[in-house]
Amino acid sequence: MRKLLILMLLSIVLGCKTKQDPINFMLLEKHSGKTPITYKVVDGKVKDIYIYIETYLVDNLPKRNKDVFIDDNVYNIQLNFFKNNNEICLLEDDINSYIMGFYRRSPCTEYFIDNYEDRTGISQTTFSDCEDDIEFVFNYERNKKNPNMWTNNEITKYWGEKYSDTIYCISGRKKVKLPDMPHN
């Protein structure tokens, strides 16, 4: 009887799993959208060059392994979200760059849910203040010869060599007017 009781207690203890809160991605609307980054002059007319940015706070990401440049587990969670949620093939033709960036939700980054970055004055508040919460950034450029092709060419220690990824969009796909980035 005693062995049975010990086996039952052991099975209960081993059967219990710690419940991980679900991972949630929150779009920071004040830090996302279409925005001009520069301009060029074409035939005497000024033409804006646009970028489209999506910035996310992520709740409940697993703790990072700080012994490596990029933790594969955390990176793969963000990569999966990027693959399933990017809007790169819907971007208007005047957008040349697309960025999807992630920050761990923390007291520091929560400030940006309701506030813009402030790069003026003595007491500036920017995402760089939350350095420990910066996660991965996916940065794609539109190919100049083929507007339906987007490439990510990042050189990082993670891959040890030049990393390249390409997204091909269906030619003639309907473009969507995505929101402009709000400005304070």
XYZ file of N, CA and C in Angstrom:
552
model
N 0.820 -1.186 0.000
C 0.000 0.000 0.000
C 0.871 1.259 0.000
N 1.926 1.217 0.766
C 2.824 2.370 0.844
C 3.487 2.628 -0.504
N 3.913 1.564 -1.197
C 4.524 1.705 -2.524
C 3.524 2.299 -3.509
N 2.278 1.878 -3.408
C 1.240 2.402 -4.290
C 1.033 3.895 -4.051
N 0.994 4.297 -2.805
C 0.834 5.709 -2.461
C 2.011 6.539 -2.986
N 3.223 6.019 -2.819
C 4.419 6.719 -3.310
C 4.372 6.819 -4.829
N 3.976 5.753 -5.510
C 3.868 5.789 -6.975
C 2.814 6.786 -7.434
N 1.687 6.852 -6.720
C 0.634 7.814 -7.081
C 1.129 9.247 -6.902
N 1.784 9.531 -5.786
C 2.315 10.876 -5.552
C 3.372 11.246 -6.585
N 4.226 10.290 -6.897
C 5.270 10.516 -7.890
C 4.665 10.792 -9.264
N 3.643 10.057 -9.640
C 3.018 10.277 -10.945
C 2.318 11.627 -10.996
N 1.734 12.060 -9.877
C 1.089 13.378 -9.833
C 2.135 14.477 -9.985
N 3.227 14.350 -9.246
C 4.290 15.359 -9.312
C 4.910 15.398 -10.701
N 5.220 14.258 -11.263
C 5.832 14.221 -12.594
C 4.850 14.609 -13.689
N 3.563 14.375 -13.440
C 2.546 14.703 -14.440
C 2.205 16.173 -14.477
N 2.522 16.890 -13.418
C 2.219 18.321 -13.385
C 3.212 19.066 -14.269
N 2.672 19.914 -15.092
C 3.523 20.742 -15.951
C 3.323 22.190 -15.542
N 4.384 22.933 -15.617
C 4.230 24.356 -15.349
C 3.601 24.979 -16.584
N 2.577 25.745 -16.354
C 1.846 26.348 -17.466
C 2.543 27.645 -17.876
N 2.964 27.710 -19.127
C 3.581 28.921 -19.680
C 2.468 29.804 -20.219
N 2.489 31.067 -19.856
C 1.516 31.994 -20.417
C 1.727 32.072 -21.914
N 0.644 32.274 -22.683
C 0.790 32.312 -24.144
C 1.634 33.507 -24.587
N 2.338 33.313 -25.674
C 3.143 34.387 -26.254
C 2.203 35.273 -27.059
N 2.231 36.564 -26.780
C 1.353 37.519 -27.467
C 2.186 38.594 -28.149
N 1.753 38.970 -29.339
C 2.398 40.022 -30.115
C 1.444 41.207 -30.182
N 1.915 42.376 -29.748
C 1.105 43.590 -29.778
C 1.727 44.598 -30.737
N 0.973 44.970 -31.773
C 1.442 45.985 -32.716
C 1.442 47.336 -32.020
N 2.570 48.022 -32.076
C 2.655 49.385 -31.541
C 2.242 50.335 -32.656
N 0.992 50.759 -32.616
C 0.432 51.561 -33.705
C 1.121 52.912 -33.864
N 1.608 53.490 -32.776
C 2.294 54.780 -32.856
C 3.695 54.656 -33.459
N 4.159 53.418 -33.654
C 5.503 53.182 -34.171
C 5.474 52.249 -35.386
N 4.334 52.247 -36.075
C 4.172 51.379 -37.230
C 3.466 52.139 -38.339
N 3.826 51.811 -39.565
C 3.161 52.404 -40.716
C 4.144 52.872 -41.771
N 3.585 53.494 -42.783
C 4.355 54.010 -43.915
C 4.893 55.390 -43.556
N 6.175 55.594 -43.837
C 6.773 56.893 -43.533
C 7.894 57.190 -44.532
N 8.041 58.464 -44.922
C 9.157 58.785 -45.819
C 10.485 58.729 -45.058
N 11.514 58.200 -45.717
C 12.830 58.167 -45.073
C 13.814 59.090 -45.759
N 13.547 59.401 -47.005
C 14.407 60.312 -47.757
C 13.648 60.706 -49.025
N 14.309 61.372 -49.903
C 13.692 61.732 -51.170
C 14.762 61.739 -52.253
N 14.291 61.725 -53.490
C 15.198 61.896 -54.616
C 14.513 62.804 -55.623
N 15.303 63.430 -56.459
C 14.761 64.319 -57.478
C 14.736 63.559 -58.800
N 13.540 63.461 -59.374
C 13.350 62.780 -60.661
C 12.691 63.771 -61.607
N 13.365 64.058 -62.713
C 12.857 65.015 -63.706
C 12.476 66.348 -63.071
N 13.304 66.808 -62.148
C 13.088 68.108 -61.517
C 12.036 68.104 -60.422
N 11.445 66.951 -60.135
C 10.418 66.870 -59.093
C 10.946 66.038 -57.920
N 10.591 66.466 -56.708
C 10.996 65.748 -55.510
C 10.062 64.551 -55.321
N 10.661 63.380 -55.172
C 9.891 62.152 -54.985
C 10.324 61.514 -53.671
N 9.359 61.315 -52.749
C 9.664 60.686 -51.458
C 9.990 59.215 -51.651
N 10.867 58.715 -50.808
C 11.185 57.290 -50.749
C 10.658 56.804 -49.406
N 9.785 55.804 -49.461
C 9.089 55.356 -48.259
C 9.616 54.028 -47.734
N 9.362 53.863 -46.433
C 9.649 52.619 -45.735
C 8.364 52.240 -44.997
N 8.138 50.951 -44.827
C 6.996 50.499 -44.035
C 7.540 49.734 -42.839
N 7.130 50.141 -41.640
C 7.647 49.567 -40.397
C 6.490 48.989 -39.587
N 6.712 47.797 -39.048
C 5.788 47.224 -38.077
C 6.606 46.900 -36.825
N 6.214 47.500 -35.700
C 6.934 47.323 -34.445
C 6.018 46.600 -33.461
N 6.527 45.520 -32.871
C 5.733 44.694 -31.963
C 6.376 44.586 -30.582
N 5.518 44.613 -29.559
C 5.917 44.205 -28.212
C 5.502 42.754 -28.065
N 6.356 41.949 -27.460
C 6.068 40.526 -27.313
C 6.028 40.171 -25.826
N 4.882 39.647 -25.404
C 4.701 39.159 -24.032
C 5.102 37.696 -23.941
N 5.725 37.331 -22.852
C 5.954 35.939 -22.476
C 6.905 35.170 -23.390
N 7.847 35.861 -24.000
C 8.881 35.139 -24.742
C 9.709 34.334 -23.742
N 10.182 33.167 -24.136
C 11.067 32.426 -23.228
C 12.305 33.257 -22.916
N 12.890 32.972 -21.784
C 14.117 33.661 -21.387
C 15.214 33.362 -22.403
N 15.938 34.391 -22.786
C 17.024 34.259 -23.766
C 18.244 33.588 -23.174
N 18.917 32.784 -23.989
C 20.232 32.262 -23.637
C 21.225 33.370 -23.970
N 21.757 34.013 -22.972
C 22.644 35.169 -23.193
C 24.055 34.780 -23.590
N 24.329 33.475 -23.637
C 25.665 33.007 -24.033
C 25.837 32.969 -25.547
N 24.755 33.178 -26.284
C 24.829 33.162 -27.749
C 24.361 34.510 -28.280
N 24.797 34.837 -29.505
C 24.412 36.123 -30.094
C 22.899 36.195 -30.289
N 22.319 35.153 -30.881
C 20.873 35.068 -31.053
C 20.429 33.693 -30.565
N 19.490 33.683 -29.655
C 18.948 32.439 -29.118
C 18.008 31.836 -30.176
N 18.325 30.626 -30.644
C 17.531 29.983 -31.705
C 16.055 29.856 -31.335
N 15.764 29.474 -30.105
C 14.380 29.281 -29.694
C 13.593 30.586 -29.809
N 14.123 31.660 -29.270
C 13.456 32.962 -29.309
C 13.392 33.479 -30.749
N 14.485 33.331 -31.484
C 14.512 33.758 -32.888
C 13.446 33.032 -33.704
N 13.321 31.726 -33.527
C 12.365 30.941 -34.323
C 10.917 31.320 -34.031
N 10.615 31.733 -32.813
C 9.269 32.223 -32.485
C 8.979 33.487 -33.290
N 9.955 34.395 -33.341
C 9.771 35.635 -34.081
C 9.738 35.382 -35.589
N 10.594 34.482 -36.072
C 10.603 34.143 -37.493
C 9.265 33.560 -37.921
N 8.704 32.687 -37.115
C 7.406 32.098 -37.429
C 6.328 33.176 -37.499
N 6.344 34.111 -36.545
C 5.375 35.211 -36.573
C 5.569 36.047 -37.836
N 6.823 36.363 -38.166
C 7.107 37.143 -39.366
C 6.568 36.435 -40.616
N 6.875 35.154 -40.760
C 6.443 34.407 -41.948
C 4.926 34.370 -42.086
N 4.222 34.312 -40.971
C 2.765 34.193 -41.017
C 2.022 35.522 -40.989
N 2.712 36.621 -40.726
C 2.013 37.893 -40.526
C 2.562 39.081 -41.307
N 3.657 38.922 -42.051
C 4.174 40.092 -42.767
C 3.231 40.449 -43.917
N 3.217 41.714 -44.248
C 2.349 42.218 -45.314
C 3.174 42.716 -46.488
N 4.337 42.167 -46.657
C 5.292 42.665 -47.636
C 4.744 42.636 -49.068
N 3.974 41.606 -49.417
C 3.457 41.501 -50.786
C 2.255 42.403 -51.044
N 1.755 43.069 -50.014
C 0.632 43.991 -50.167
C 1.083 45.442 -50.263
N 2.380 45.687 -50.102
C 2.878 47.060 -50.034
C 2.744 47.779 -51.373
N 2.436 49.052 -51.266
C 2.337 49.895 -52.445
C 3.697 49.980 -53.141
N 3.672 50.317 -54.420
C 4.892 50.333 -55.235
C 5.900 51.397 -54.819
N 5.477 52.426 -54.070
C 6.409 53.486 -53.690
C 7.148 53.183 -52.389
N 6.920 52.006 -51.812
C 7.625 51.604 -50.590
C 8.824 50.757 -50.987
N 10.001 51.187 -50.565
C 11.242 50.509 -50.953
C 11.810 49.592 -49.877
N 11.399 49.780 -48.616
C 11.931 48.977 -47.519
C 10.804 48.555 -46.592
N 10.976 47.384 -45.998
C 9.998 46.852 -45.048
C 10.757 46.340 -43.829
N 10.315 46.762 -42.661
C 10.951 46.334 -41.407
C 9.878 45.829 -40.458
N 10.109 44.636 -39.881
C 9.288 44.143 -38.781
C 10.240 43.918 -37.618
N 10.031 44.674 -36.543
C 10.924 44.593 -35.390
C 10.178 44.200 -34.129
N 10.902 43.543 -33.236
C 10.314 43.022 -32.008
C 11.059 43.536 -30.777
N 10.280 43.865 -29.743
C 10.804 44.235 -28.433
C 10.077 43.397 -27.390
N 10.811 42.946 -26.404
C 10.213 42.257 -25.274
C 9.366 43.267 -24.508
N 8.175 42.864 -24.097
C 7.350 43.758 -23.283
C 7.964 43.854 -21.890
N 8.175 45.069 -21.447
C 8.770 45.341 -20.142
C 8.258 46.707 -19.682
N 8.528 47.081 -18.447
C 8.128 48.428 -18.017
C 8.735 49.517 -18.927
N 9.932 49.278 -19.430
C 10.568 50.253 -20.317
C 9.817 50.367 -21.648
N 9.540 49.239 -22.295
C 8.903 49.279 -23.622
C 7.416 49.592 -23.554
N 6.765 49.321 -22.423
C 5.336 49.631 -22.297
C 5.068 51.127 -22.461
N 6.038 51.942 -22.177
C 5.914 53.388 -22.367
C 5.474 53.712 -23.794
N 5.947 52.927 -24.763
C 5.711 53.228 -26.168
C 4.349 52.757 -26.678
N 3.569 52.115 -25.829
C 2.211 51.752 -26.227
C 1.405 53.024 -26.459
N 1.559 53.994 -25.575
C 0.776 55.225 -25.663
C 1.601 56.453 -26.031
N 2.925 56.289 -26.159
C 3.788 57.447 -26.385
C 4.693 57.241 -27.596
N 5.045 58.347 -28.211
C 5.996 58.345 -29.311
C 7.417 58.382 -28.764
N 8.367 58.069 -29.614
C 9.756 58.317 -29.244
C 9.939 59.828 -29.186
N 10.733 60.289 -28.259
C 11.022 61.716 -28.140
C 12.521 61.906 -28.308
N 12.914 62.497 -29.404
C 14.331 62.710 -29.698
C 14.726 64.178 -29.528
N 13.936 64.906 -28.762
C 14.214 66.330 -28.583
C 14.455 66.633 -27.115
N 15.048 67.744 -26.856
C 15.202 68.208 -25.487
C 16.233 67.444 -24.683
N 16.262 67.734 -23.409
C 17.251 67.160 -22.513
C 16.896 65.728 -22.125
N 15.627 65.470 -21.837
C 15.229 64.121 -21.400
C 14.572 63.373 -22.564
N 15.401 62.802 -23.414
C 14.906 62.042 -24.559
C 14.430 60.670 -24.107
N 13.418 60.146 -24.793
C 12.927 58.807 -24.526
C 12.840 58.078 -25.860
N 13.711 57.099 -26.063
C 13.728 56.355 -27.321
C 13.814 54.860 -27.025
N 13.550 54.063 -28.046
C 13.649 52.614 -27.886
C 15.054 52.196 -27.455
N 16.053 52.968 -27.803
C 17.418 52.606 -27.406
C 17.589 52.630 -25.887
N 16.677 53.309 -25.176
C 16.702 53.280 -23.710
C 16.347 51.887 -23.177
N 15.712 51.082 -24.006
C 15.259 49.744 -23.611
C 16.155 48.683 -24.263
N 17.440 48.918 -24.241
C 18.418 48.075 -24.939
C 18.278 46.589 -24.609
N 17.996 46.249 -23.360
C 17.886 44.842 -22.964
C 16.642 44.162 -23.537
N 15.704 44.946 -24.053
C 14.442 44.395 -24.545
C 14.394 44.275 -26.066
N 15.445 44.677 -26.743
C 15.477 44.593 -28.202
C 15.601 43.137 -28.613
N 14.749 42.718 -29.517
C 14.794 41.365 -30.051
C 15.260 41.437 -31.504
N 14.690 40.637 -32.374
C 15.161 40.555 -33.742
C 14.430 41.537 -34.655
N 15.093 41.963 -35.726
C 14.507 42.849 -36.722
C 14.665 42.196 -38.093
N 13.548 42.078 -38.809
C 13.569 41.576 -40.185
C 13.511 42.791 -41.101
N 14.513 42.945 -41.943
C 14.645 44.133 -42.786
C 14.778 43.691 -44.238
N 13.805 44.042 -45.064
C 13.791 43.641 -46.474
C 13.786 44.880 -47.365
N 14.512 44.772 -48.469
C 14.585 45.839 -49.478
C 13.952 45.345 -50.771
N 13.199 46.238 -51.426
C 12.607 45.898 -52.723
C 13.698 45.896 -53.782
N 13.720 44.889 -54.629
C 14.686 44.795 -55.710
C 14.366 45.871 -56.745
N 15.385 46.601 -57.182
C 15.177 47.697 -58.130
C 14.735 47.203 -59.511
N 15.205 46.032 -59.921
C 14.853 45.504 -61.248
C 13.552 44.705 -61.236
N 13.260 44.047 -60.132
C 12.040 43.248 -60.020
C 11.279 43.699 -58.772
N 10.264 44.563 -58.929
C 9.551 45.096 -57.763
C 8.758 44.047 -56.980
N 8.647 42.823 -57.509
C 7.944 41.754 -56.803
C 8.901 40.887 -55.977
N 10.151 41.303 -55.896
C 11.154 40.545 -55.158
C 11.708 41.418 -54.025
N 11.720 40.855 -52.827
C 12.223 41.531 -51.644
C 13.348 40.697 -51.062
N 14.461 41.344 -50.697
C 15.596 40.596 -50.157
C 16.003 41.131 -48.789
N 16.487 40.213 -47.990
C 17.027 40.524 -46.674
C 18.483 40.098 -46.728
N 19.386 41.060 -46.742
C 20.825 40.773 -46.778
C 21.459 41.323 -45.519
N 21.531 40.508 -44.516
C 22.103 40.955 -43.255
C 23.387 40.193 -42.992
N 24.361 40.919 -42.519
C 25.615 40.287 -42.123
C 25.607 40.254 -40.600
N 25.582 39.063 -40.039
C 25.555 38.958 -38.579
C 26.475 37.851 -38.117
N 26.839 37.934 -36.879
C 27.645 36.871 -36.272
C 26.859 35.572 -36.217
N 25.541 35.687 -36.158
C 24.691 34.511 -36.023
C 24.892 33.524 -37.171
N 24.917 34.042 -38.389
C 25.066 33.148 -39.537
C 26.525 32.949 -39.917
N 27.405 33.819 -39.431
C 28.832 33.654 -39.685
C 29.263 34.029 -41.080
N 28.346 34.411 -41.899
C 28.648 34.836 -43.271
C 27.489 35.697 -43.728
N 27.541 36.152 -44.957
C 26.456 36.982 -45.443
C 25.187 36.142 -45.526
N 24.147 36.600 -44.867
C 22.867 35.906 -44.846
C 21.965 36.562 -45.885
N 21.224 35.764 -46.602
C 20.323 36.312 -47.600
C 19.024 35.524 -47.607
N 17.927 36.226 -47.679
C 16.612 35.613 -47.801
C 15.851 36.425 -48.829
N 15.028 35.760 -49.611
C 14.268 36.445 -50.655
C 12.809 36.051 -50.561
N 11.931 37.042 -50.695
C 10.491 36.812 -50.766
C 10.053 37.229 -52.159
N 9.384 36.326 -52.856
C 8.840 36.614 -54.179
C 7.338 36.793 -54.053
N 6.841 37.916 -54.549
C 5.415 38.206 -54.523
C 4.825 37.906 -55.896
N 3.575 37.535 -55.908
C 2.894 37.247 -57.175
C 2.751 38.543 -57.954
N 3.193 38.518 -59.189
C 3.113 39.688 -60.054
C 1.641 40.052 -60.281
N 1.340 41.346 -60.274
C -0.016 41.836 -60.503
C -0.913 41.736 -59.280
N -0.348 41.349 -58.141
C -1.128 41.236 -56.911
C -1.647 42.611 -56.510
N -2.875 42.658 -56.040
C -3.484 43.916 -55.622
C -2.724 44.487 -54.424
N -2.362 45.741 -54.506
C -1.676 46.436 -53.411
C -2.735 47.067 -52.509
N -2.407 47.211 -51.252
C -3.336 47.750 -50.276
C -2.750 49.033 -49.701
N -3.582 50.039 -49.491
C -3.151 51.272 -48.841
C -3.072 50.990 -47.351
N -1.868 50.720 -46.883
C -1.648 50.462 -45.462
C -1.524 51.792 -44.729
N -1.723 51.807 -43.423
C -1.720 53.083 -42.687
C -0.365 53.778 -42.696
N -0.436 55.105 -42.682
C 0.770 55.910 -42.516
C 1.168 55.876 -41.050
N 2.455 56.055 -40.806
C 2.924 56.128 -39.430
C 2.453 57.443 -38.832
N 1.807 57.372 -37.656
C 1.399 58.630 -37.027
C 2.622 59.395 -36.540
N 2.516 60.689 -36.536
C 3.617 61.534 -36.053
C 3.097 62.432 -34.954
N 3.926 62.622 -33.949
C 3.492 63.478 -32.827
C 3.690 64.920 -33.158
